[in-house]
């Protein structure tokens, strides 16, 4: 009888822990937590109270604070640390992960300085491994509570993606696959910036019509940049594009949306991040996205206004007044 596939998840934040608990339903799973107290709580109380509160995790989910131990056990490696920490984390175990082990990213940001996507960083740190990502409208607290949701495993090798699908699936968690890794990854990165704009809209009380306009035109900006970089525009109509965008922009538990609300209340970016107490990828990503937009000659007025607010050059009120001055063109012209 074949040995079951061992899934190892690096990063015990809300989403990393949730993915690990999903996998533990189907196959032996080990979760690496940087904090030993978090690992102990998962092993003894089957909870991650810091990030997920009281809901119980799978009792057969194991946790460790020894990253080398985790790397040695991996048949499938899931990288759930923030985008700015991917390279540092993987550099610790580059020689400990067995050859050809598939690697999935959960990160939704860009590496500062290099502007590389998480899958590109992983490919540099772990050359020769099949690399992809898992993304979609996946709010961790809803999924850990057993609410229905869906995600996408994106990999260029469809056979590998197909083998990974059942490891994370459940009767209420559907796992699709997609070969457009670039498009799926950009959707998860870019929607965070639009979510900050959505949060600012709520905080300012500008109305649902205005917020809907920002979401729709924000999606158009995502498609423009994605297509300019080589992604398939159709990808943005799926779970990793408009699906993830909607969830992140409307949910009260969305970290990026909450940052936008805090900014609208008059907090500085530093104060907003401190109030949140967790990583909001859109804050770090916005300046890098604007660099990419300039490189590819793509107009992104909403992202530009959000970046200006984050940098302290504009207030949220000024940003929304600035959007009024954008000259409307053909509504169907997304390219």
XYZ file of C-alpha atoms in Angstrom:
335
model
C 0.000 0.000 0.000
C 1.390 3.408 -1.004
C 2.427 5.815 1.721
C 0.014 8.773 2.012
C 1.188 12.139 0.724
C 2.536 14.365 3.491
C 1.513 18.030 3.140
C 3.640 20.620 4.936
C 2.394 24.203 5.307
C 4.861 26.955 6.197
C 3.207 29.796 8.096
C 0.564 29.575 10.812
C -1.344 32.751 10.037
C -5.078 32.620 9.457
C -4.971 31.320 5.888
C -1.967 29.012 6.306
C -3.604 27.388 9.320
C -6.908 27.030 7.462
C -5.262 25.390 4.451
C -3.399 23.026 6.760
C -6.634 22.070 8.496
C -8.278 21.457 5.112
C -5.425 19.206 4.018
C -5.425 17.308 7.322
C -8.923 16.066 6.476
C -7.475 14.188 3.483
C -3.850 13.389 4.224
C -1.198 13.683 6.980
C -0.370 17.365 7.398
C 2.257 19.295 9.346
C 2.034 23.050 9.972
C 5.153 25.088 10.693
C 4.650 28.016 13.063
C 7.442 30.479 13.705
C 6.149 30.912 17.265
C 6.515 27.791 19.437
C 3.551 28.809 21.608
C 1.326 28.780 18.527
C 2.573 25.318 17.580
C 1.948 24.068 21.127
C -1.593 25.477 21.149
C -2.401 23.773 17.839
C -1.055 20.441 19.105
C -2.704 20.526 22.530
C -5.872 22.647 22.188
C -6.394 22.278 18.406
C -6.839 26.050 18.062
C -4.939 29.028 16.698
C -6.518 31.669 18.898
C -4.266 34.510 17.743
C -5.395 34.341 14.129
C -8.616 32.343 14.085
C -10.137 32.711 17.540
C -12.045 29.798 19.081
C -12.928 27.462 16.167
C -11.449 23.998 16.484
C -8.935 22.770 13.942
C -8.656 19.175 12.773
C -7.399 17.093 15.690
C -5.071 15.160 13.396
C -3.300 18.370 12.274
C 0.213 18.482 13.725
C 2.334 21.599 14.231
C 6.023 22.286 14.784
C 8.267 25.294 15.256
C 11.225 23.410 13.694
C 11.332 24.463 10.051
C 13.985 21.909 9.094
C 11.848 19.102 10.482
C 8.937 20.422 8.446
C 10.986 20.589 5.254
C 12.227 17.017 5.644
C 8.666 15.689 5.888
C 7.231 17.490 2.849
C 5.860 15.587 -0.135
C 3.945 18.758 -0.976
C 5.140 22.120 0.345
C 2.696 25.011 0.832
C 4.249 28.445 1.435
C 1.889 30.517 3.572
C 4.194 33.243 4.864
C 3.757 36.896 3.736
C 5.279 37.756 0.362
C 8.107 39.825 1.883
C 9.185 36.802 3.968
C 9.119 34.085 1.289
C 12.784 34.322 0.298
C 14.084 34.514 3.866
C 11.956 31.558 4.943
C 12.869 29.298 2.029
C 16.570 30.157 2.258
C 16.598 28.353 5.604
C 15.490 25.063 4.039
C 16.684 25.194 0.426
C 18.894 22.156 1.017
C 16.304 20.260 3.075
C 13.384 19.982 0.637
C 13.559 16.801 -1.458
C 13.863 17.138 -5.228
C 10.706 17.499 -7.324
C 8.436 18.215 -4.332
C 5.610 20.449 -5.669
C 5.406 23.881 -4.041
C 2.224 25.978 -3.732
C 2.228 29.651 -2.770
C -0.523 31.253 -0.704
C 1.081 34.711 -0.719
C -0.632 37.639 -2.467
C 1.993 40.330 -2.798
C 5.217 41.272 -4.562
C 8.742 41.024 -3.206
C 10.030 44.502 -2.317
C 12.917 45.609 -4.499
C 12.853 42.778 -7.038
C 9.129 43.160 -7.910
C 8.991 39.381 -8.275
C 5.775 37.459 -7.709
C 5.867 34.833 -4.927
C 5.993 31.928 -7.415
C 9.017 33.548 -9.066
C 10.766 33.917 -5.704
C 10.009 30.284 -4.883
C 11.394 29.172 -8.249
C 14.634 31.039 -7.521
C 14.936 29.589 -4.011
C 13.909 26.032 -4.935
C 14.977 25.510 -8.561
C 13.695 22.402 -10.291
C 10.492 22.135 -8.257
C 7.030 22.385 -9.831
C 5.714 25.734 -8.530
C 2.175 27.078 -8.477
C -0.296 28.803 -6.216
C -3.624 28.435 -4.486
C -5.917 31.459 -4.637
C -9.535 32.531 -4.765
C -12.257 34.179 -2.676
C -11.018 32.469 0.466
C -11.737 34.267 3.740
C -10.112 32.044 6.329
C -12.590 32.465 9.185
C -15.560 31.511 6.997
C -13.831 28.423 5.653
C -12.642 27.248 9.071
C -16.265 27.654 10.230
C -17.369 25.226 7.533
C -18.975 27.653 5.076
C -18.895 26.715 1.398
C -16.133 28.180 -0.763
C -13.957 27.449 -3.784
C -10.339 27.980 -4.737
C -7.984 27.493 -7.681
C -4.740 25.542 -7.846
C -2.773 27.202 -10.648
C 0.176 25.371 -12.205
C 1.607 25.213 -15.683
C 1.687 21.412 -15.434
C -1.979 20.442 -15.380
C -1.159 16.891 -14.288
C 0.540 18.100 -11.122
C -2.333 20.489 -10.421
C -4.798 17.631 -10.882
C -2.884 15.506 -8.364
C -2.952 18.344 -5.809
C -6.677 19.135 -6.102
C -7.985 16.282 -3.913
C -5.505 17.030 -1.134
C -7.384 20.218 -0.199
C -10.939 19.504 -1.349
C -13.945 18.783 0.852
C -17.702 18.544 0.280
C -17.951 22.295 0.948
C -14.576 23.411 -0.444
C -14.243 23.035 -4.194
C -10.794 23.079 -5.787
C -10.475 24.036 -9.457
C -7.296 24.179 -11.543
C -5.878 26.673 -14.036
C -2.682 26.798 -16.111
C -2.529 30.637 -16.220
C -0.246 31.034 -13.215
C 0.552 34.669 -14.046
C -3.092 35.721 -14.324
C -4.184 33.878 -11.195
C -1.306 35.305 -9.194
C -1.790 38.868 -10.414
C -5.484 38.724 -9.524
C -4.643 37.947 -5.910
C -2.024 40.687 -5.812
C -3.929 43.508 -7.499
C -7.287 43.032 -5.790
C -5.761 44.028 -2.450
C -5.194 47.562 -3.719
C -8.793 47.858 -4.914
C -9.902 46.518 -1.510
C -8.106 49.393 0.218
C -10.007 51.772 -2.068
C -13.247 49.969 -1.175
C -12.508 50.322 2.530
C -11.825 54.011 2.106
C -15.179 54.341 0.316
C -16.965 52.759 3.273
C -15.071 54.875 5.771
C -15.891 58.052 3.882
C -19.537 57.078 3.388
C -19.456 57.851 -0.326
C -22.259 55.386 -1.071
C -22.705 51.969 -2.648
C -22.899 53.348 -6.191
C -19.455 54.887 -5.839
C -18.039 51.743 -4.275
C -19.487 49.622 -7.102
C -17.915 51.963 -9.626
C -14.542 51.613 -7.926
C -14.791 47.805 -7.892
C -15.778 47.630 -11.563
C -13.137 50.077 -12.757
C -10.606 48.530 -10.407
C -11.211 45.197 -12.123
C -10.644 46.915 -15.466
C -7.270 48.148 -14.197
C -6.380 44.623 -13.070
C -7.206 43.247 -16.520
C -5.253 45.996 -18.319
C -2.068 45.368 -16.366
C -2.489 41.596 -16.428
C -2.931 41.495 -20.197
C 0.038 43.847 -20.701
C 2.186 41.458 -18.648
C 1.056 38.402 -20.598
C -1.853 37.021 -18.557
C -5.050 35.775 -20.166
C -7.837 38.358 -19.645
C -10.411 35.594 -19.186
C -8.659 34.528 -15.987
C -9.790 37.742 -14.296
C -13.444 36.739 -14.780
C -12.869 33.704 -12.556
C -12.339 32.891 -8.894
C -8.849 34.397 -8.670
C -9.974 37.626 -10.336
C -13.464 38.999 -9.809
C -14.264 36.310 -7.204
C -11.360 37.218 -4.950
C -11.946 40.914 -5.643
C -15.564 40.811 -4.460
C -14.778 38.870 -1.281
C -11.863 41.114 -0.352
C -13.724 44.339 -1.064
C -16.985 43.590 0.759
C -16.041 41.431 3.741
C -15.689 43.125 7.154
C -12.931 40.615 7.940
C -10.844 41.586 4.904
C -7.554 43.011 6.150
C -6.962 45.315 3.189
C -10.509 46.650 3.311
C -10.106 47.373 7.025
C -6.875 49.264 6.373
C -8.811 51.449 3.928
C -11.436 52.127 6.574
C -8.776 53.088 9.114
C -7.162 55.459 6.603
C -10.547 57.098 5.967
C -10.879 57.677 9.704
C -7.706 59.763 9.631
C -5.111 57.213 10.736
C -1.716 57.239 9.067
C -0.635 54.133 7.174
C 1.611 53.115 10.059
C -1.221 53.589 12.559
C -3.655 51.660 10.338
C -1.295 48.691 10.036
C -0.668 48.752 13.781
C -4.408 48.848 14.465
C -4.917 45.887 12.132
C -2.240 43.821 13.865
C -1.735 41.606 10.800
C -0.152 41.879 7.362
C -2.177 43.747 4.731
C -0.350 42.925 1.499
C -1.862 45.831 -0.447
C 0.014 48.380 1.667
C 3.417 47.015 0.645
C 2.348 46.113 -2.882
C 0.821 49.397 -4.094
C 4.103 51.241 -4.836
C 5.504 48.220 -6.689
C 2.324 47.827 -8.732
C 2.589 51.446 -9.827
C 6.165 50.788 -10.958
C 4.900 47.882 -13.067
C 2.111 50.053 -14.481
C 4.636 52.671 -15.580
C 6.931 50.018 -17.080
C 4.064 48.558 -19.125
C 2.522 51.969 -19.932
C -0.800 51.043 -18.305
C -3.108 53.631 -16.771
C -4.287 52.682 -13.270
C -5.920 55.776 -11.728
C -7.511 53.937 -8.784
C -4.289 52.163 -7.852
C -2.449 55.459 -8.262
C -4.752 57.235 -5.805
C -4.477 54.393 -3.284
C -0.679 54.452 -3.519
C -0.679 58.218 -2.944
C -2.790 57.805 0.202
C -0.548 55.025 1.519
C 2.519 57.197 0.899
C 0.886 60.143 2.702
C 0.783 62.408 -0.360
C -3.027 62.503 -0.393
C -5.865 62.079 2.060
C -8.652 59.593 1.262
C -10.981 62.548 0.632
C -8.549 64.008 -1.894
C -8.152 60.605 -3.552
C -11.874 60.255 -4.145
C -12.098 63.814 -5.429
C -9.218 62.965 -7.776
C -11.123 60.032 -9.239
C -13.853 62.437 -10.370
C -11.387 64.025 -12.764
C -10.677 60.802 -14.697
C -11.968 61.265 -18.243
C -14.388 58.419 -19.105
C -13.828 56.585 -22.368
C -15.390 53.497 -23.924
C -16.758 51.333 -21.079
C -15.893 48.158 -23.015
C -12.303 49.208 -23.595
C -10.460 47.302 -20.867
C -7.221 46.973 -22.786
